[in-house]
Amino acid sequence: MDYFIHIAILICIYIILAVSLNLIIGFTGQLNIGHAAFYGIGAYAAALLALSGQPFWLGLLAAMFFAGLGGLLISVPCLRLRGDYLAIATLGFGEIIRALMKNWTSLTRGPLGLPGIPSIEIFGITFSQPWQFLIIAALIAVIVVFLIRRMIKAPFGRVLRSIREDEIASQSLGKKIINYKVIAVVIGAMFAGVAGSLYAHYISFIDPTTFTLQETILMLCMVVLGGLGSIRGSIIGAALLIIIPEPLRFLSLPSSAAAALRQMLYAIILILIMLYRPQGLLGERRYTRNSNAVKKKRGVASA
Amino acid sequence: MLSRKSEVLQVLRVVDIYKHFGGIKAVNGAEFSVKKGEIVALIGPNGAGKTTVFNCITGFIQIDKGRIFFEGEDITNKRPEKIASMGLARTFQIIRLFPKMTVLENMMIAMRDQYEGLHHVFFSRKKMMEKQKEAEEKAIELLEFVGLEAKEDELAMNLSYGQQKLLEIAKTIATDAEFLMFDEPAAGVNLTMLKKISGLLKKLKEQGKTILFVEHNMEFVMNMADKVVVLDHGDEIAIGTPKQIKGNKKVIDAYLGGVQC
Ligand SMILES: Nc1ncnc2c1ncn2[C@@H]1O[C@H](COP(=O)(O)OP(=O)(O)OP(=O)(O)O)[C@@H](O)[C@H]1O
Ligand SMILES: [Mg+2]
């Protein structure tokens, strides 16, 4: 039973990661390949505060703040430039953050990692049982999805999508596209920080090996599998990519082989999606008049 | 020199602007103005610099030298979104819509004051929703005005070429801008659509809009324009009424020269 709860908790964490990444890539069209860095910043911020005896909510806020700050620092210089500078910058940023985690030993203990992160405690109640933790994780995932959905459906989200579609046309209609792009990256990063905080409290041990480029690629796969620009798609993508590799566990392979097999599996899924369903399992929905009531969900490519 | 008062009447004033790309003198001392309520055509052979002039005015290209004034205010090398928000809307020679958004969304995003800030999502939700409803209604009205109402829920990329041209023009109207710039609004459309577009431009003029357009179709130009500016090698070689331009020797030479090479 605990095994299934464990899977469910991971799904919640990855839903937050995939949906927040989708906000940046799928809705705003800005290629971010350093999402794991924001996740890692959040995890370390929350862990360090928790280890120094601070309450959960403060660690959560710090996780959001520092991850968001990272997003701001990385996006302001490159989003002024046209083209895919952000992709390269976020890739580099991911490596810098990992180098910091490894080498800033006075703060992070480097490769030794941070053990003994306490479980979440809110109003004196400790959520130490897996099922208790699942409630918190699910609740936070629901809140994050709700918030991002609100943004996307509002005129704000419409501007984000217009930037993805055509920056020049968007500018010619008076949109301050740089501001919007920066906001999207910062918000996406903040929510990745939230996921990091959950992860740190849940696993109770973090080290730099968790927040790698491979981790970002996993998140990217989830977003692409579900569909760029589809929130539901990201939820499904996250769940599928957590569940699908699980049977590999029962093959009793050596752990290095299992990891390689997982990576291969992700690559195969990605290639299949690209070939046969480039819009993802769920295409982007059509935002029609009263789309709340009518809810048409046709794939863009099949339209 | 123009007096202060007449300056205000000039919606657009382009003063001796230059833009060189390496050795190519795309814009080379062009100078002209557009008065309020006027329809002005910018014509000239291929490569004369018409589109570049458009991009200079709207801030997408930084000019090397010269000044550009919009409603009396210096807008030289200002950012495109700043210039657009002053009440100037344009179309592009190569259509630029938001392909994977619906026709209705394309219209709504062109409108002003749509509560597009992030804070509105959470702090003025009610007002935002009301505004949305209003905008939807206005967008539908405009789509009816241009005859695209049946396509409301269609993705822009699924429209025909002519319909896309029409939608792009409709979007500029949706901005409520008083000054509209069209880069070849009638290029590549059939006769029916051509009539529709010229009818639309006439209606816009009746509504008091000021229009600057680029077009190669001479019949269209002669029918529509109050004033014609002829550009050749990035410089204006003639300005006048359609009638005056038709008989102008320099203009005929420029066009025939263009044919020869
Ligand atoms: N970004 C650029 N870089 C280099 N050269 C450019 C650039 N933009 C335009 N040019 C050159 O400037 C000249 C003017 O081009 P422009 O597009 O303004 O002409 P046009 O009058 O609009 O022509 P057409 O009628 O064919 O649309 C051309 O020689 C073109 O090749
Ligand atoms: Mg041109």
Coordinates of C-alpha atoms in Angstrom, one line a residue, chain B residues 42-250:
Chain B
L42 CA 3.1 54.6 -50.5
I43 CA 4.1 53.2 -53.9
G44 CA 7.3 52.3 -55.7
P45 CA 9.0 49.4 -57.5
N46 CA 10.0 46.2 -55.7
G47 CA 12.8 46.9 -53.3
A48 CA 12.1 50.6 -53.2
G49 CA 12.1 50.5 -49.4
K50 CA 8.3 50.7 -48.7
T51 CA 8.2 47.9 -46.1
T52 CA 11.4 49.2 -44.5
V53 CA 9.8 52.6 -44.1
F54 CA 6.8 50.9 -42.4
N55 CA 9.1 49.1 -40.1
C56 CA 11.0 52.3 -39.2
I57 CA 7.7 54.1 -38.4
T58 CA 6.4 51.3 -36.2
G59 CA 9.7 50.9 -34.4
F60 CA 10.6 47.4 -35.6
I61 CA 13.7 48.8 -37.3
Q62 CA 16.0 51.5 -35.8
I63 CA 16.7 54.3 -38.2
D64 CA 20.3 55.7 -38.7
K65 CA 19.3 59.3 -39.2
G66 CA 16.2 61.5 -39.4
R67 CA 13.1 62.0 -37.3
I68 CA 9.6 60.5 -37.1
F69 CA 6.7 62.3 -35.5
F70 CA 3.3 60.8 -34.6
E71 CA 0.6 63.2 -33.6
G72 CA 3.3 65.8 -33.0
E73 CA 5.3 63.5 -30.7
D74 CA 8.8 62.3 -31.5
I75 CA 8.6 58.5 -31.9
T76 CA 12.0 58.1 -33.5
N77 CA 13.4 54.7 -32.6
K78 CA 10.9 54.1 -29.8
R79 CA 10.0 50.5 -29.0
P80 CA 7.2 49.0 -31.2
E81 CA 4.9 48.3 -28.3
K82 CA 5.2 51.9 -27.1
I83 CA 4.4 53.3 -30.6
A84 CA 1.5 50.8 -31.0
S85 CA 0.0 51.9 -27.7
M86 CA 0.0 55.5 -28.9
G87 CA -2.8 54.6 -31.3
L88 CA -1.1 53.2 -34.4
A89 CA -2.0 49.8 -35.8
R90 CA -0.5 48.0 -38.8
T91 CA -0.6 44.9 -40.9
F92 CA 2.4 43.1 -42.4
Q93 CA 3.3 42.3 -46.0
I94 CA 3.7 38.7 -44.9
I95 CA 0.6 38.0 -42.8
R96 CA 1.2 37.8 -39.1
L97 CA -1.7 36.4 -37.2
F98 CA -1.7 34.1 -34.1
P99 CA -2.2 30.9 -36.1
K100 CA -3.2 28.5 -33.3
M101 CA -5.6 30.9 -31.7
T102 CA -9.2 31.3 -32.8
V103 CA -10.4 34.2 -34.9
L104 CA -12.3 35.6 -32.0
E105 CA -9.2 35.5 -29.8
N106 CA -7.2 37.2 -32.5
M107 CA -9.7 40.0 -32.4
M108 CA -9.9 40.2 -28.6
I109 CA -6.1 40.4 -28.2
A110 CA -6.0 43.4 -30.5
M111 CA -8.4 45.4 -28.2
R112 CA -7.2 47.8 -25.6
D113 CA -7.8 47.8 -21.8
Q114 CA -8.4 44.1 -21.6
Y115 CA -7.1 43.6 -18.1
E116 CA -4.1 41.7 -19.3
G117 CA -2.0 42.2 -16.2
L118 CA -1.3 39.2 -14.0
H119 CA -2.7 41.0 -11.0
H120 CA -6.0 41.3 -12.6
V121 CA -6.3 37.5 -12.7
F122 CA -6.6 37.5 -8.9
F123 CA -7.4 41.0 -7.8
S124 CA -10.0 42.3 -10.3
R125 CA -11.5 39.2 -11.6
K126 CA -15.1 40.4 -11.7
K127 CA -14.2 43.5 -13.7
M128 CA -11.9 41.4 -15.9
M129 CA -14.8 39.1 -16.7
E130 CA -17.1 41.9 -17.5
K131 CA -14.6 43.5 -19.8
Q132 CA -14.2 40.1 -21.5
K133 CA -17.9 39.9 -22.2
E134 CA -17.9 43.4 -23.6
A135 CA -14.9 42.6 -25.7
E136 CA -16.5 39.5 -27.1
E137 CA -19.5 41.4 -28.2
K138 CA -17.5 44.1 -29.8
A139 CA -15.3 41.5 -31.5
I140 CA -18.4 39.7 -32.9
E141 CA -19.7 43.0 -34.2
L142 CA -16.4 43.8 -36.0
L143 CA -16.3 40.3 -37.4
E144 CA -19.8 40.9 -38.8
F145 CA -18.6 44.2 -40.2
V146 CA -15.9 42.5 -42.2
G147 CA -17.9 39.3 -42.9
L148 CA -16.0 36.8 -40.9
E149 CA -18.6 36.1 -38.1
A150 CA -19.1 32.5 -39.2
K151 CA -15.4 31.8 -38.6
E152 CA -15.5 33.0 -34.9
D153 CA -14.3 29.7 -33.4
E154 CA -12.0 28.7 -36.3
L155 CA -8.2 28.7 -35.7
A156 CA -6.7 31.6 -37.7
M157 CA -4.4 29.1 -39.5
N158 CA -7.4 27.4 -41.0
L159 CA -8.6 30.5 -42.8
S160 CA -8.1 31.0 -46.5
Y161 CA -5.4 33.5 -47.5
G162 CA -7.9 36.2 -48.3
Q163 CA -9.8 35.7 -45.1
Q164 CA -6.5 35.9 -43.2
K165 CA -5.8 39.3 -44.9
L166 CA -9.3 40.4 -43.9
L167 CA -8.7 39.3 -40.3
E168 CA -5.5 41.1 -40.1
I169 CA -7.2 44.3 -41.2
A170 CA -10.1 43.7 -38.8
K171 CA -7.6 43.4 -36.0
T172 CA -6.2 46.8 -36.7
I173 CA -9.7 48.2 -36.5
A174 CA -10.2 46.4 -33.2
T175 CA -7.3 48.3 -31.6
D176 CA -9.4 51.5 -31.9
A177 CA -6.3 53.1 -33.3
E178 CA -6.9 56.3 -35.3
F179 CA -4.0 55.7 -37.6
L180 CA -3.9 52.5 -39.6
M181 CA -1.0 51.2 -41.8
F182 CA -1.5 48.4 -44.3
D183 CA 1.4 46.8 -46.2
E184 CA -0.1 45.5 -49.4
P185 CA -3.7 44.8 -48.2
A186 CA -4.9 43.7 -51.5
A187 CA -1.9 41.6 -52.7
G188 CA -2.8 38.1 -53.9
V189 CA -6.5 38.2 -53.3
N190 CA -9.2 37.6 -55.9
L191 CA -11.5 40.3 -57.3
T192 CA -14.3 39.8 -54.9
M193 CA -12.0 40.0 -51.9
L194 CA -10.3 43.0 -53.5
K195 CA -13.6 44.9 -53.7
K196 CA -14.4 43.9 -50.2
I197 CA -11.1 45.2 -48.9
S198 CA -11.4 48.5 -50.8
G199 CA -14.9 48.9 -49.6
L200 CA -13.6 48.3 -46.1
L201 CA -10.9 51.0 -46.4
K202 CA -13.5 53.5 -47.7
K203 CA -15.8 52.8 -44.7
L204 CA -12.8 53.3 -42.4
K205 CA -12.1 56.7 -44.0
E206 CA -15.8 57.7 -43.6
Q207 CA -15.3 56.9 -39.9
G208 CA -12.6 59.4 -39.8
K209 CA -9.6 57.1 -39.7
T210 CA -6.3 58.1 -41.1
I211 CA -4.7 55.5 -43.4
L212 CA -1.3 54.9 -44.9
F213 CA -1.0 51.9 -47.3
V214 CA 1.5 50.2 -49.6
E215 CA 0.1 48.7 -52.7
H216 CA 1.2 47.6 -56.2
N217 CA -2.2 47.4 -57.7
M218 CA -2.4 50.8 -59.5
E219 CA -6.2 50.8 -60.0
F220 CA -6.6 50.2 -56.3
V221 CA -4.2 53.0 -55.5
M222 CA -5.8 55.5 -57.9
N223 CA -9.3 54.6 -56.5
M224 CA -8.4 54.8 -52.9
A225 CA -5.8 57.4 -52.3
D226 CA -6.2 61.1 -51.6
K227 CA -2.4 61.4 -51.9
V228 CA 0.3 59.2 -53.3
V229 CA 3.9 59.1 -52.2
V230 CA 6.3 57.5 -54.7
L231 CA 9.4 55.9 -53.3
D232 CA 12.4 54.9 -55.4
H233 CA 15.8 53.7 -53.9
G234 CA 14.6 54.7 -50.5
D235 CA 13.8 58.3 -51.4
E236 CA 10.5 60.0 -52.3
I237 CA 10.7 61.0 -55.9
A238 CA 7.1 62.4 -56.2
I239 CA 4.2 63.3 -54.0
G240 CA 0.8 64.3 -55.3
T241 CA -2.7 63.4 -56.1
P242 CA -3.3 60.2 -58.0
K243 CA -3.9 62.3 -61.1
Q244 CA -0.6 64.2 -60.8
I245 CA 1.3 61.0 -60.1
K246 CA 0.0 59.3 -63.2
G247 CA 1.5 61.8 -65.6
N248 CA 4.8 62.3 -63.6
K249 CA 7.8 61.5 -65.8
K250 CA 10.1 60.5 -62.9

